[in-house]
Every structure is written in structure tokens, then in C-alpha cells.
XYZ file of C-alpha atoms in Angstrom:
728
model
C -204.567 115.193 -76.213
C -205.333 117.921 -73.692
C -208.605 119.762 -74.149
C -209.274 123.023 -72.321
C -212.807 124.178 -71.794
C -215.103 126.269 -69.651
C -217.815 124.813 -67.415
C -220.496 125.835 -69.907
C -218.516 124.423 -72.801
C -217.899 121.235 -70.873
C -221.599 120.613 -70.289
C -222.546 121.544 -73.862
C -219.917 119.144 -75.159
C -221.184 116.403 -72.882
C -224.765 116.878 -74.074
C -223.703 116.643 -77.700
C -222.285 113.146 -77.242
C -225.451 111.561 -75.875
C -225.534 109.673 -72.579
C -222.661 110.665 -70.338
C -221.773 109.601 -66.817
C -220.417 112.445 -64.704
C -219.060 111.747 -61.216
C -217.791 114.428 -58.896
C -218.946 116.714 -56.120
C -222.053 118.776 -55.520
C -221.594 122.356 -54.332
C -221.827 121.066 -50.735
C -218.894 118.709 -51.367
C -220.917 115.472 -51.298
C -219.954 112.866 -53.899
C -222.576 112.746 -56.635
C -223.243 111.615 -60.194
C -225.392 112.765 -63.057
C -226.064 112.617 -66.777
C -225.332 115.617 -68.977
C -228.652 117.362 -68.324
C -227.739 118.728 -64.894
C -225.522 121.640 -63.977
C -225.591 120.952 -60.223
C -222.409 118.929 -60.351
C -218.737 119.628 -60.874
C -217.245 116.407 -62.210
C -213.861 114.786 -61.673
C -214.741 111.874 -63.974
C -216.552 111.921 -67.301
C -217.397 108.739 -69.210
C -218.810 109.297 -72.683
C -221.322 107.065 -74.417
C -218.506 105.438 -76.387
C -216.732 104.474 -73.160
C -214.065 107.184 -73.291
C -213.005 108.023 -69.735
C -211.804 111.560 -69.046
C -210.221 112.835 -65.843
C -211.072 116.463 -65.066
C -207.741 117.654 -63.676
C -208.047 120.516 -61.208
C -204.285 121.146 -60.959
C -202.519 122.813 -63.838
C -199.636 121.060 -65.588
C -196.327 122.887 -65.632
C -194.245 119.748 -66.067
C -194.630 118.299 -62.575
C -197.065 115.541 -63.543
C -200.678 115.966 -62.284
C -201.986 115.362 -65.805
C -200.547 111.864 -65.369
C -201.015 111.317 -61.651
C -204.685 112.234 -61.292
C -205.815 110.186 -64.323
C -203.833 107.270 -62.853
C -205.937 107.390 -59.679
C -209.186 107.331 -61.642
C -208.037 104.689 -64.112
C -206.906 102.473 -61.225
C -210.217 102.652 -59.392
C -212.452 102.251 -62.455
C -210.391 99.478 -64.024
C -209.229 100.968 -67.304
C -205.748 101.221 -68.757
C -203.790 104.457 -69.112
C -204.392 104.234 -72.851
C -208.139 104.315 -72.171
C -208.205 107.552 -70.183
C -207.844 111.156 -71.319
C -207.717 114.376 -69.355
C -209.087 117.908 -69.430
C -208.233 120.815 -67.180
C -211.026 121.823 -64.826
C -212.784 125.150 -65.267
C -212.179 127.896 -62.729
C -214.519 127.079 -59.848
C -213.023 127.372 -56.341
C -216.214 126.129 -54.692
C -215.512 122.555 -55.871
C -212.165 122.507 -57.618
C -210.443 124.201 -54.705
C -207.138 122.945 -53.402
C -208.196 121.191 -50.193
C -204.967 122.343 -48.518
C -205.443 125.997 -49.550
C -209.014 126.521 -48.350
C -211.587 128.125 -50.702
C -208.980 128.700 -53.383
C -208.283 126.852 -56.609
C -204.575 126.564 -57.227
C -201.516 124.431 -57.741
C -198.447 124.813 -55.561
C -196.612 123.688 -52.461
C -196.265 120.199 -53.972
C -199.890 119.578 -52.983
C -201.504 118.252 -56.181
C -201.312 114.565 -55.324
C -201.483 115.041 -51.557
C -204.816 116.874 -51.679
C -206.367 114.877 -54.533
C -205.375 111.345 -53.484
C -208.710 110.383 -51.907
C -210.899 112.796 -53.850
C -210.054 111.357 -57.272
C -209.930 107.761 -56.103
C -213.401 108.115 -54.583
C -214.789 109.569 -57.797
C -213.260 106.724 -59.803
C -214.490 104.114 -57.339
C -218.011 105.562 -57.438
C -218.012 105.384 -61.248
C -216.833 101.755 -61.076
C -219.599 100.740 -58.670
C -222.265 102.470 -60.758
C -221.126 100.721 -63.946
C -221.018 97.384 -62.140
C -224.506 97.910 -60.693
C -225.821 98.755 -64.144
C -224.324 95.525 -65.500
C -225.678 93.528 -62.561
C -229.213 94.780 -63.242
C -229.043 94.017 -66.961
C -227.481 90.600 -66.535
C -229.479 89.638 -63.456
C -226.388 88.683 -61.449
C -224.931 89.696 -58.100
C -222.784 92.818 -58.333
C -220.199 91.321 -55.971
C -219.089 88.903 -58.686
C -218.501 91.560 -61.334
C -215.154 93.173 -62.127
C -213.820 95.735 -64.593
C -210.493 95.040 -66.254
C -208.993 97.017 -69.122
C -212.363 98.701 -69.627
C -214.256 95.393 -69.933
C -216.982 94.492 -67.428
C -216.863 90.768 -66.593
C -219.122 88.339 -64.713
C -218.350 84.658 -65.196
C -218.792 84.003 -68.934
C -220.470 87.381 -69.543
C -218.455 90.409 -70.649
C -219.019 93.754 -72.343
C -217.244 97.105 -72.662
C -218.128 99.814 -70.158
C -219.682 101.831 -73.006
C -222.655 99.429 -72.951
C -223.607 100.571 -69.440
C -222.889 104.302 -69.440
C -226.505 105.300 -70.157
C -227.919 103.128 -67.372
C -225.220 104.124 -64.887
C -225.800 107.812 -65.549
C -229.347 107.483 -64.137
C -228.152 106.026 -60.823
C -227.361 107.679 -57.523
C -223.676 107.809 -56.714
C -222.542 105.818 -53.686
C -221.506 108.263 -50.981
C -218.776 105.961 -49.669
C -217.579 103.708 -52.495
C -215.097 100.941 -51.726
C -211.552 101.982 -52.539
C -209.252 99.317 -53.882
C -206.745 97.801 -51.502
C -203.097 98.454 -52.430
C -202.764 94.731 -53.140
C -205.164 95.280 -56.064
C -203.185 98.153 -57.618
C -202.073 97.594 -61.194
C -201.326 101.193 -62.185
C -200.528 103.022 -58.952
C -196.868 102.410 -58.244
C -196.312 100.700 -61.598
C -192.837 101.468 -62.962
C -194.079 100.938 -66.527
C -196.647 103.756 -66.444
C -195.308 106.727 -68.390
C -196.446 110.324 -68.619
C -199.673 110.913 -70.509
C -198.424 114.170 -72.031
C -195.043 113.034 -73.348
C -196.252 112.192 -76.853
C -198.037 115.492 -77.509
C -195.079 117.437 -76.125
C -192.738 115.503 -78.360
C -194.745 115.813 -81.565
C -195.758 119.452 -81.123
C -199.478 118.883 -80.541
C -199.324 120.172 -76.946
C -200.835 123.619 -76.556
C -198.881 125.816 -74.220
C -200.144 129.249 -73.261
C -197.570 130.772 -75.621
C -199.060 128.739 -78.501
C -202.478 130.422 -78.296
C -203.194 132.406 -81.451
C -206.739 133.691 -81.771
C -208.174 135.184 -84.965
C -207.498 138.923 -85.296
C -205.499 139.066 -82.049
C -203.067 141.842 -81.155
C -199.803 141.254 -79.317
C -199.181 143.527 -76.340
C -195.917 144.193 -74.596
C -195.456 146.459 -71.622
C -192.790 149.117 -71.292
C -191.921 149.014 -67.599
C -189.711 151.275 -65.474
C -186.102 150.265 -64.838
C -186.862 149.982 -61.106
C -190.060 148.599 -59.662
C -192.392 151.294 -58.360
C -191.929 153.894 -61.104
C -195.057 155.325 -62.754
C -195.716 156.845 -66.177
C -195.752 160.621 -66.581
C -195.909 160.725 -70.371
C -194.691 158.884 -73.462
C -193.757 159.570 -77.076
C -194.448 156.868 -79.689
C -193.178 158.833 -82.710
C -190.385 156.342 -83.399
C -192.682 153.378 -82.722
C -194.981 154.507 -85.507
C -192.186 153.809 -87.979
C -192.246 150.092 -87.075
C -194.177 147.920 -89.519
C -196.997 146.189 -87.650
C -197.214 148.771 -84.860
C -200.814 149.588 -83.893
C -200.849 151.903 -80.881
C -199.657 152.519 -77.324
C -201.408 153.613 -74.156
C -200.524 154.018 -70.495
C -202.034 151.336 -68.297
C -204.826 152.595 -66.016
C -202.581 152.102 -62.955
C -199.725 154.032 -64.662
C -197.342 151.126 -63.947
C -196.325 150.901 -67.598
C -197.198 151.604 -71.211
C -198.919 148.925 -73.276
C -197.617 148.671 -76.843
C -199.868 146.880 -79.344
C -198.697 145.328 -82.599
C -199.717 142.747 -85.160
C -197.040 140.264 -84.081
C -194.463 139.677 -81.356
C -191.424 140.978 -83.216
C -193.170 144.203 -84.142
C -194.254 144.619 -80.514
C -190.665 144.160 -79.299
C -189.302 146.676 -81.782
C -192.049 149.220 -81.142
C -191.622 148.956 -77.404
C -187.867 149.453 -77.702
C -188.496 152.595 -79.769
C -190.953 154.053 -77.254
C -189.784 157.026 -75.174
C -191.279 157.203 -71.656
C -190.912 159.792 -68.922
C -191.138 158.165 -65.505
C -191.844 159.391 -61.982
C -189.362 157.337 -59.935
C -190.018 158.992 -56.575
C -191.663 155.848 -55.218
C -189.386 153.307 -56.881
C -186.842 150.907 -55.397
C -183.448 152.646 -55.169
C -181.272 150.321 -53.105
C -178.139 148.501 -54.217
C -177.582 144.815 -53.441
C -174.868 145.732 -50.925
C -177.376 147.829 -48.986
C -179.875 144.989 -48.903
C -177.211 142.598 -47.654
C -176.063 145.105 -45.031
C -179.644 145.474 -43.739
C -179.895 141.710 -43.337
C -176.503 141.400 -41.639
C -177.360 144.228 -39.230
C -180.567 142.406 -38.325
C -178.634 139.197 -37.648
C -176.349 141.040 -35.248
C -179.228 142.596 -33.321
C -181.849 141.149 -30.997
C -184.346 139.199 -33.155
C -187.829 140.631 -33.504
C -189.467 137.261 -32.849
C -188.498 134.434 -30.510
C -189.978 131.775 -32.764
C -189.872 128.762 -30.444
C -190.172 130.772 -27.200
C -186.819 129.459 -25.989
C -184.914 130.804 -22.989
C -182.286 132.501 -25.115
C -180.034 133.385 -22.199
C -179.902 129.770 -21.054
C -179.164 128.494 -24.566
C -176.471 131.098 -25.097
C -174.863 130.266 -21.753
C -174.832 126.553 -22.589
C -173.068 127.282 -25.882
C -170.564 129.611 -24.202
C -169.709 126.855 -21.735
C -169.421 124.128 -24.392
C -166.132 122.366 -25.104
C -166.380 123.276 -28.807
C -168.339 126.049 -30.497
C -169.075 126.078 -34.234
C -170.221 129.388 -35.728
C -171.174 130.459 -39.225
C -173.002 133.303 -40.946
C -174.748 132.685 -44.276
C -176.104 134.932 -47.011
C -178.539 133.943 -49.745
C -179.119 136.424 -52.606
C -182.253 137.183 -54.582
C -183.007 134.542 -57.226
C -185.199 134.584 -60.335
C -187.559 131.745 -61.251
C -186.496 131.755 -64.914
C -188.885 129.125 -66.356
C -188.265 128.145 -69.973
C -191.584 129.665 -71.095
C -191.714 133.381 -70.202
C -194.976 134.751 -68.858
C -197.841 135.218 -71.288
C -201.605 134.984 -71.532
C -204.359 135.864 -73.996
C -207.629 137.624 -73.233
C -210.774 138.014 -75.336
C -214.411 139.051 -75.034
C -217.196 136.860 -76.418
C -220.253 138.065 -78.328
C -222.224 137.646 -75.095
C -219.849 139.974 -73.251
C -218.065 137.233 -71.281
C -214.331 137.548 -70.625
C -212.158 134.546 -71.487
C -208.548 134.216 -70.306
C -206.287 131.640 -71.965
C -203.453 131.061 -69.511
C -201.134 128.580 -67.864
C -203.123 129.448 -64.758
C -201.397 128.206 -61.620
C -203.926 129.842 -59.283
C -207.010 130.670 -61.372
C -208.974 132.002 -58.401
C -206.686 135.050 -58.218
C -207.263 136.383 -61.756
C -210.901 135.254 -61.632
C -211.552 137.512 -58.641
C -209.468 140.360 -60.078
C -211.332 140.234 -63.394
C -214.689 140.566 -61.666
C -213.509 143.930 -60.357
C -211.723 145.113 -63.498
C -214.561 144.247 -65.881
C -217.416 144.703 -63.374
C -218.826 141.283 -64.189
C -220.276 138.466 -62.058
C -218.064 135.367 -61.642
C -220.048 133.258 -64.109
C -219.155 135.731 -66.868
C -215.417 135.138 -66.347
C -213.861 131.998 -67.877
C -210.302 130.790 -67.465
C -209.057 128.190 -69.913
C -206.022 126.617 -68.379
C -203.251 125.710 -70.791
C -200.022 123.771 -70.356
C -197.138 125.838 -68.986
C -193.450 125.482 -69.726
C -192.367 125.616 -66.094
C -193.220 128.028 -63.312
C -191.376 127.223 -60.061
C -193.963 129.465 -58.385
C -193.751 132.440 -60.738
C -197.199 131.947 -62.305
C -198.859 132.194 -58.877
C -198.570 135.646 -57.346
C -200.729 137.109 -54.562
C -201.794 139.952 -56.871
C -202.195 137.951 -60.128
C -199.689 140.402 -61.583
C -199.339 139.445 -65.238
C -202.987 138.433 -65.648
C -204.046 141.812 -64.246
C -201.537 143.472 -66.558
C -203.180 141.705 -69.511
C -206.639 142.749 -68.332
C -205.587 146.385 -67.999
C -204.059 146.278 -71.486
C -207.334 144.844 -72.810
C -209.880 146.949 -70.911
C -208.549 150.191 -72.429
C -209.152 148.901 -75.973
C -212.532 148.655 -77.696
C -212.353 144.885 -76.955
C -213.032 144.009 -80.575
C -209.678 142.209 -80.872
C -208.177 139.645 -78.489
C -204.991 140.772 -76.779
C -202.066 138.434 -76.207
C -199.662 139.698 -73.531
C -196.101 138.452 -74.018
C -193.104 138.873 -71.734
C -189.614 138.472 -73.150
C -186.863 136.629 -71.311
C -185.435 140.004 -70.329
C -188.805 141.039 -68.892
C -188.890 137.857 -66.864
C -185.407 138.318 -65.418
C -185.531 142.092 -64.874
C -189.185 142.792 -63.999
C -190.254 139.710 -62.138
C -190.676 138.491 -58.585
C -187.738 136.928 -56.784
C -186.794 134.413 -54.128
C -186.140 136.786 -51.217
C -182.680 137.458 -49.857
C -181.980 135.919 -46.446
C -179.242 135.659 -43.886
C -178.631 133.109 -41.126
C -176.343 133.282 -38.122
C -175.794 130.040 -36.219
C -173.848 129.042 -33.102
C -173.670 125.391 -32.085
C -172.116 124.146 -28.849
C -170.706 120.609 -28.478
C -169.631 118.828 -25.292
C -166.494 116.715 -24.881
C -168.308 113.677 -26.315
C -169.202 115.603 -29.446
C -172.887 115.942 -28.629
C -174.885 119.105 -29.248
C -175.674 121.027 -26.051
C -177.054 124.204 -27.624
C -178.064 125.630 -31.011
C -178.674 129.360 -31.397
C -180.097 130.280 -34.791
C -181.030 133.723 -36.060
C -182.751 134.327 -39.389
C -183.287 137.653 -41.131
C -184.832 138.313 -44.490
C -187.742 139.458 -46.562
C -191.128 137.998 -45.669
C -193.032 136.526 -48.591
C -196.455 136.343 -46.968
C -196.741 139.596 -45.028
C -198.764 142.215 -46.825
C -200.480 139.643 -49.042
C -203.891 137.909 -48.865
C -202.049 134.841 -47.508
C -200.870 136.640 -44.377
C -203.928 135.573 -42.381
C -203.149 131.872 -42.793
C -199.335 131.897 -43.105
C -198.329 134.389 -40.414
C -198.874 133.636 -36.729
C -197.796 135.839 -33.819
C -195.918 137.949 -36.337
C -193.871 135.032 -37.681
C -194.013 134.205 -41.377
C -193.574 130.439 -41.250
C -192.149 130.332 -44.762
C -189.102 132.222 -43.442
C -188.187 129.536 -40.902
C -189.751 126.338 -42.261
C -187.236 123.520 -42.179
C -185.747 124.836 -38.929
C -188.716 125.332 -36.619
C -190.221 121.990 -37.711
C -187.021 120.022 -38.322
C -187.283 116.345 -37.300
C -183.771 116.498 -35.806
C -183.645 116.077 -32.042
C -181.545 119.129 -31.165
C -181.340 120.024 -27.473
C -181.279 123.642 -26.444
C -182.395 125.312 -29.684
C -183.253 129.015 -29.778
C -184.673 130.290 -33.047
C -185.104 133.999 -33.744
C -186.471 135.854 -36.775
C -186.346 139.437 -37.996
C -188.099 140.747 -41.100
C -186.148 143.173 -43.272
C -187.527 145.541 -45.948
C -188.510 143.737 -49.137
C -186.315 144.276 -52.152
C -188.327 144.964 -55.313
C -190.981 142.141 -55.185
C -190.448 138.771 -53.525
C -192.287 135.518 -54.045
C -192.213 131.834 -53.226
C -189.642 129.975 -55.313
C -189.273 126.239 -55.793
C -189.362 124.844 -52.201
C -189.936 128.344 -50.731
C -188.107 128.852 -47.406
C -186.506 125.417 -47.554
C -184.174 126.818 -50.240
C -182.132 128.568 -47.566
C -183.089 126.783 -44.333
C -182.001 123.354 -45.640
C -178.646 124.737 -46.772
C -178.028 126.253 -43.350
C -179.200 123.263 -41.308
C -177.385 120.644 -43.364
C -174.067 122.460 -43.712
C -174.119 123.260 -39.984
C -174.749 119.591 -39.186
C -171.693 118.763 -41.296
C -169.577 121.401 -39.562
C -170.699 120.095 -36.184
C -169.921 116.502 -37.194
C -166.438 117.536 -38.307
C -165.842 119.429 -35.068
C -167.008 116.377 -33.111
C -164.734 114.071 -35.112
C -167.690 111.969 -36.231
C -168.904 110.693 -39.586
C -171.560 113.051 -41.032
C -174.045 110.222 -41.596
C -173.554 108.742 -38.132
C -173.798 112.201 -36.550
C -177.139 112.890 -38.248
C -178.522 109.476 -37.341
C -177.656 110.131 -33.699
C -180.115 113.028 -33.848
C -182.791 110.873 -35.506
C -182.641 108.027 -33.015
C -186.111 108.079 -31.449
C -187.638 104.760 -32.515
C -191.089 105.999 -31.546
C -190.881 109.130 -33.683
C -192.113 108.304 -37.199
C -190.883 111.657 -38.487
C -187.329 110.909 -37.389
C -187.433 107.321 -38.595
C -188.586 108.247 -42.101
C -185.845 110.863 -42.361
C -183.284 108.380 -41.053
C -184.430 105.747 -43.557
C -183.794 107.917 -46.629
C -180.462 108.998 -45.143
C -179.371 105.382 -44.776
C -180.625 104.443 -48.248
C -178.829 107.327 -49.960
C -175.591 106.550 -48.114
C -175.868 102.869 -49.019
C -176.613 103.458 -52.712
C -173.817 106.041 -52.983
C -171.342 103.701 -51.271
C -170.756 106.428 -48.712
C -167.155 106.851 -47.638
C -165.693 104.756 -50.447
C -164.595 107.038 -53.268
C -161.545 106.936 -55.523
C -158.625 109.261 -54.898
C -159.302 112.759 -56.148
C -163.011 112.595 -55.356
C -165.109 113.688 -52.390
C -168.668 113.196 -51.184
C -171.154 115.391 -49.370
C -174.506 114.429 -47.912
C -177.678 116.261 -46.904
C -181.159 115.175 -45.830
C -184.257 117.293 -45.447
C -188.015 117.063 -45.007
C -190.225 119.418 -46.984
C -193.821 119.316 -48.189
C -194.367 116.074 -46.292
C -191.589 114.203 -48.125
C -188.137 113.104 -46.994
C -185.185 113.370 -49.354
C -181.511 112.545 -48.835
C -178.844 113.237 -51.417
C -175.163 112.417 -51.792
C -173.122 114.522 -54.205
C -169.832 113.114 -55.451
C -167.355 115.521 -57.022
C -163.935 115.430 -58.649
C -161.422 118.065 -59.665
C -160.306 121.072 -57.680
C -162.114 124.196 -56.387
C -159.539 126.436 -58.086
C -159.247 124.687 -61.454
C -162.806 123.431 -61.697
C -165.089 121.052 -59.839
C -167.023 118.402 -61.713
C -170.203 116.922 -60.268
C -169.793 113.241 -61.053
C -172.899 111.830 -59.443
C -175.902 112.697 -57.311
C -177.509 109.813 -55.445
C -181.002 110.538 -54.180
C -183.329 108.627 -51.859
C -186.915 109.796 -51.454
C -189.831 108.802 -49.236
C -192.935 110.497 -50.655
C -195.456 108.008 -49.347
C -197.045 105.861 -52.040
C -195.291 106.713 -55.295
C -198.301 106.923 -57.612
C -196.130 107.318 -60.725
C -192.523 106.290 -59.993
C -191.409 107.614 -63.387
C -192.793 111.055 -62.522
C -191.259 110.929 -59.034
C -187.805 110.222 -60.465
C -188.173 112.989 -63.028
C -189.187 115.479 -60.350
C -186.282 114.511 -58.115
C -183.900 114.920 -61.047
C -185.402 118.275 -61.985
C -185.402 119.520 -58.399
C -181.783 118.501 -57.933
C -180.720 120.265 -61.106
C -182.698 123.370 -60.210
C -181.203 123.646 -56.732
C -177.638 122.906 -57.761
C -177.762 125.090 -60.869
C -178.789 128.175 -58.930
C -176.343 127.723 -56.061
C -173.481 127.239 -58.486
C -173.720 130.498 -60.412
C -176.885 132.525 -60.020
C -177.995 135.647 -58.214
C -180.094 138.715 -58.893
C -178.284 141.950 -58.042
C -179.571 145.518 -57.995
C -177.897 148.790 -58.870
C -179.954 151.733 -57.749
C -182.991 149.467 -57.604
C -182.530 148.243 -61.168
C -181.860 144.558 -61.840
C -178.424 143.999 -63.391
C -179.079 140.632 -65.053
C -180.829 140.386 -68.444
C -180.910 136.888 -69.882
C -179.374 133.436 -69.617
C -175.837 134.600 -70.472
C -175.706 136.432 -67.124
C -178.311 134.348 -65.270
C -177.101 130.947 -66.353
C -179.290 127.877 -65.913
C -177.896 124.431 -65.227
C -176.202 122.956 -68.304
C -176.689 119.364 -69.406
C -173.016 118.658 -68.720
C -172.971 120.112 -65.205
C -174.062 116.845 -63.565
C -172.807 113.586 -65.002
C -175.283 111.181 -63.356
C -178.349 111.341 -61.127
C -179.474 108.123 -59.479
C -182.888 108.183 -57.739
C -184.157 105.531 -55.323
C -187.750 105.524 -54.075
C -188.320 104.147 -50.584
C -191.343 101.801 -50.541
C -194.130 103.219 -48.375
C -197.740 102.590 -47.443
C -198.278 106.199 -46.348
C -200.512 108.564 -48.331
C -198.682 110.397 -51.132
C -196.860 113.628 -50.367
C -195.109 116.222 -52.524
C -192.458 115.571 -55.168
C -192.311 118.776 -57.216
C -190.183 120.662 -54.704
C -188.589 118.326 -52.114
C -185.694 117.342 -54.402
C -184.388 120.918 -54.392
C -183.539 121.680 -50.707
C -180.900 118.955 -50.035
C -179.099 119.336 -53.365
C -177.192 122.558 -52.683
C -175.990 121.666 -49.152
C -174.915 118.215 -50.347
C -172.762 119.924 -52.984
C -171.435 122.405 -50.411
C -170.555 119.586 -48.031
C -168.725 117.736 -50.804
C -166.679 120.859 -51.565
C -165.954 121.240 -47.854
C -164.821 117.622 -47.694
C -162.455 118.261 -50.595
C -161.131 121.703 -49.655
C -161.863 122.131 -45.975
C -163.874 125.290 -46.695
C -167.628 125.729 -46.483
C -169.119 128.250 -48.897
C -171.572 130.302 -46.835
C -171.950 133.255 -49.223
C -173.754 132.357 -52.424
C -173.517 131.805 -55.326
C -170.448 129.594 -55.201
C -168.952 130.871 -58.456
C -168.789 134.370 -56.964
C -167.119 133.117 -53.803
C -164.030 131.185 -54.809
C -165.387 128.068 -56.547
C -165.014 127.325 -60.245
C -166.818 124.555 -62.086
C -165.456 122.456 -64.927
């Protein structure tokens, strides 16, 4: 069962249970331990007097698995089973619960949960183990080196007792600053195929509390009437018709004039009352472009001199080498805006306590953002703001915006009330599709020159699109020399050995609001790189797998060798090159978020009458696979997400207004779209890397390459269904 609490509530709860062992970090980051009386510690591990072990999970759970992975690390090091450990979400506190890869910021994203917590949580668990063992050694009068903990039982020769017997004594000890971490040969849980998700049962039986499930006594439901195009502001409104709706309470313009908040007793009344509301808008500052204009701006940028020479190449020399090549392969690509479209639309609930504190109940992906915003909105110190992180039904990046958009919206809808009633902000599916943030539109233009032997002699690559990071608080760390790395990641840092590469980038005006989307820039860079490698292999008359391996041939380059290993494994498991008549295969391999993923897509049918995806074979190297079951699930989900969007989906604008409304015209992947997904995890001794996103980038180009193998045509304008491909 997941429990969500504030720091104050956590410590009060600990005190109520008697002796408690808390192990975590002091404000200066040093590993420390304490009993429940102190507040100078932010714990990662809590062991109650009855021996219950709880992992304090600092990454929110949106389905990607940290509520399983982080408890696994602690359970492994202490010596308890997965049935003997529970979890709670950490309170908002960026000083200690910060993402080590984000700086002084608490948040979940970039497939970093396991990568940044791997040592931190193991060390906390190991420290707790050593303290319990030392407490037993003192009581029993034996040497601590001969004591072990297995399945929550402390053992020394013929002596044994549950860990609960030593919690009180251990809680009075100093924590070891450098506890011994278990050797991989000692692992019983990490890497164990039998370990299953800790949250599956509560999600299956309905006990899991998602943000949408929050229902506080006397709460109001708020919905926001927003302009048709982003950037419009309220002039006036008329709620005469809304007053006829049973359950309607009131309406008011938000303080920033970005919309009108409609309050009602329940969600259905709020929907009806909002629909009945008449609003006059000032649209002078709103988005007015059509999708064709946005595409034209990007294409014009691709045909002009790039604004940034990303890799400082001698462009003239590269261009001359391509012009003189025996064969030149050229292609221009366009990637449209895409919505995140998680199953649970955005929502959060805000209330004020009797002491005047503000409490936000939210599937908070980056709690530091709303925490800071609320200090300004409510004019309160940080300790008076509490964020209770709930489970979220997906996100794909949408719940983490640079401006904490929906949480701020909820705060503005609450601050204008008398604060006597909690306010639950709810977005509908239509709100999510039409008023959200989108994967930016991008274009790529690539020229590749091959010599008579079929080897690459030059690669000229221009990218144009809408920067995600510029103009946000993340610009200082994500933009260097004018280049937003998220626009060219996967190209600039590709492990491929490509001679004579020139990479240019031009930023184009942002359309409505853009945001990171599952795998960020890799969504379009992987498609371009991997379909171009296939086109080059075809032009060279070489097998696509062999051609890629030829550019990953440096035995001394670990990056290349890891990428080559997953490529070989995927090809082997898919029986590459041996398919029945009427079928075709496509392959792609890509590194993102520290992980290497190769995928083979096998299709049947016909592009005109309908293509059927028969099988996707995936090989992944993500370092040590802490929870193989979670890794497979994330690869499967990432594959489905990437393929589903490239098949059918796009966000289009007419006069700045989004055309799509709901799943009928922004169609998610269907259960029957992919017959089989087969995932293979490459054994590794490297530290864990990301799994939430790396399955997405290779999936779409592998499908595109399979279609090219079948039809001879590469789809470079997306989505496929709008550009000559039908699916069975």
C-alpha cells in the first residue's frame, strides 16, 4: 500500500510507533541515522519497531517502476524480502531528495530514477544493515563479522532473531559513513526474474490512489475555460446559462486572465457549466499560424545556412567530399507536433490547513517547480508548502513543465476563493489534447556520400525545429553556445563512427507550447539516423546489420561495442534475414539515456491494403537490470508508444487552434496493432541506466525500415497513415 505524507506528518507518524530507525542524508549530504526524535535527517529508509521496512521513494511513480526498483535496492542491502518492504513517496525537499542528475531540483524524468539513486539507496540500506548487525553483536556478545540478515532474520551461528528486536538499539547508533555494499555475487533480489512490481496488486484491486482519486471533504471541482488558441486572455464572461446547471457554484477569471475558473459540486456539473459559459477573449497575442505555415518555416530553415555549426565541422570540405562521392543519398524529413496523451488527464487538488499551510495533492513529477511557485502565489515560506505525491496514470513528460502550468492554474483557481473549501482542478481528455504542451515539430535534411566500396565519406545533416529548453529555467544547463542539445541529441553524440560529419541547427518559432516528450529529441533524431543508415546500406549494396556494425567496429570504444552487442543480439533473436514469403524486416539501434536498444520489426501484408506488425524483437543493454520484469515492461511500453504515434498521430493547427479533440482523432496504439513483442536483456555489470524512454526511439525507424524493405519506399513525412501507408 502506498502512503503519501508530508515531512512533518512523516516524523509525527514515526514518533507514534515508538523506536524507529531512520537512515538517510543530513542537509550536507552525509549519510546519517537517527531515531524519531530528530528532524535533522531526511530518510531513505525507515524501520519501525515492529520490523516493518519502508523505502522513502524520491521519484514519483507514473508506471515506470521506481516504487519497485528503489525498494529492491534497500531490501537487497538490508536482507529482507520484497514482501517485507513497503514504500512511501518522499516529501518535497530538494535539498536532500533532489535528483542528483538535475542539480538542486527534485524531479523524475530523463529515465534517471534508477541511474541517480543506484548508490544512494544501496548505501542507505547497507548502513541500516550494519547498524542492525552491530546492535545484535553487542547484545549477543559475538563478532559482527559472523552475523548475517536473511529474510528479515538476524543470524549468528545458533542464535537468531527478527530485525524488530534490534531496531531500538540500532536507532541510537551512529551511521557508518561508508558501509560495505554487497557484491553482485551476493544479490538475491537485484536482477531476479521472479521479483514482480510492488504496486501491481493495489492497482489491480482498486486500492491504489491516483491523483484523480483524491476526494477531500467539502471540496469543489474546478475546470478552466481556456481560449481556442494559446495566448488569448479574458476580457469578460457571462455565466447566466451556467447558473441553470445543477451543482454550479460560481465562476471567476484567473488572476493572470489566461482563463475562467468554473466551480461546481462535482465533475459533471463543472463540465456542463463550463460548456455553458460565454467568454469574450482578446486574441491579439494568441497563436494564429496553421500547420502548413509551421512546416514551411522549418523547411525554409533547412534550405538556408544553419544558425549553429554544432560540431564545428569544415562544412565546405564535407560538402565537397559528398559532391565528389560515387553515390549520394539524400532525404528530407518532417516530424509533426505530438501530444503526450497519458491515460489519466491532468488534475490536482489543493487545500489550506487550519494552520494556514498549503497542501497540494498531485502526481507531482517535479515537485520543486510548484513548491517554488506556491511560495510566490501564497506568499508563504517553503516549510508552509506541502506536496503529497500521488500515483499518476502516465505522463510521458507532460506532468513536468518548466512553468508548473497546471499546478499554478490550480493555485490561481484556489487563491481567489475564500480558501474554506479544497479545490480539485480537473482537465478533460479534450483539454489535454487541445490545450496542452506538445512534442515540437522538427525537420531534418541529410546528404550522405559513399565511395565505390560503399563506405561513407561524408555526412551533412541539418536540423531545424522548435527549441524546448530556450526561454525556460533549464536554458542555463541545457543550452551551450546557443545550441539546445535536446534538438540534436542522438546525432551529435551518436556512437557511430561516421567520417566527415557536419551537423547544423536552426531554431524556428515555437508553435503554441512545446515540451519534452517520451525520449525528447531522440524521437526524431533516431528516426532520421536509423532510416538514413538503412538507405545508405541499400545504396552500398550491403546488409543493414553488417553496414551498421562496420561503423561500430572500434574494439577499444566501449560505447560502440555496447551498441554493436545489442544490434547483434536483436538480429540473432529475430532470425534476421530469414522471413517467410510475404513478410519483411526492418532494424534500428540507438543509444539514449545511457542505454542501448536495438529492435527488429517484422511485418506482413501490403502498404496499400494494410500492414500488420507481426513481431518486434528488442535487445536492451541498460547496465545491471535491477528488476528485469520492469525493464521488459518498459521496453514493451516504449515500443508501443513510439510505433503508435508514428503510425497515425499528429497535432495540427488551424489559425492557431488545435484540430484534434480526443482519441477518435488522436488514436493511441490498439492492443491488436502489434502481435508480439519479444524483449531480451543483455547481461551487464555496468551501473544501471534508463529504461523508461530508450525503448521508444528505435521502434519507429525499425518499422519504417521494414516498410521500405517491403515496398522500396521510405516514409519521411509523418505520420505514416497520412502519407500512403495503411495498417490492418
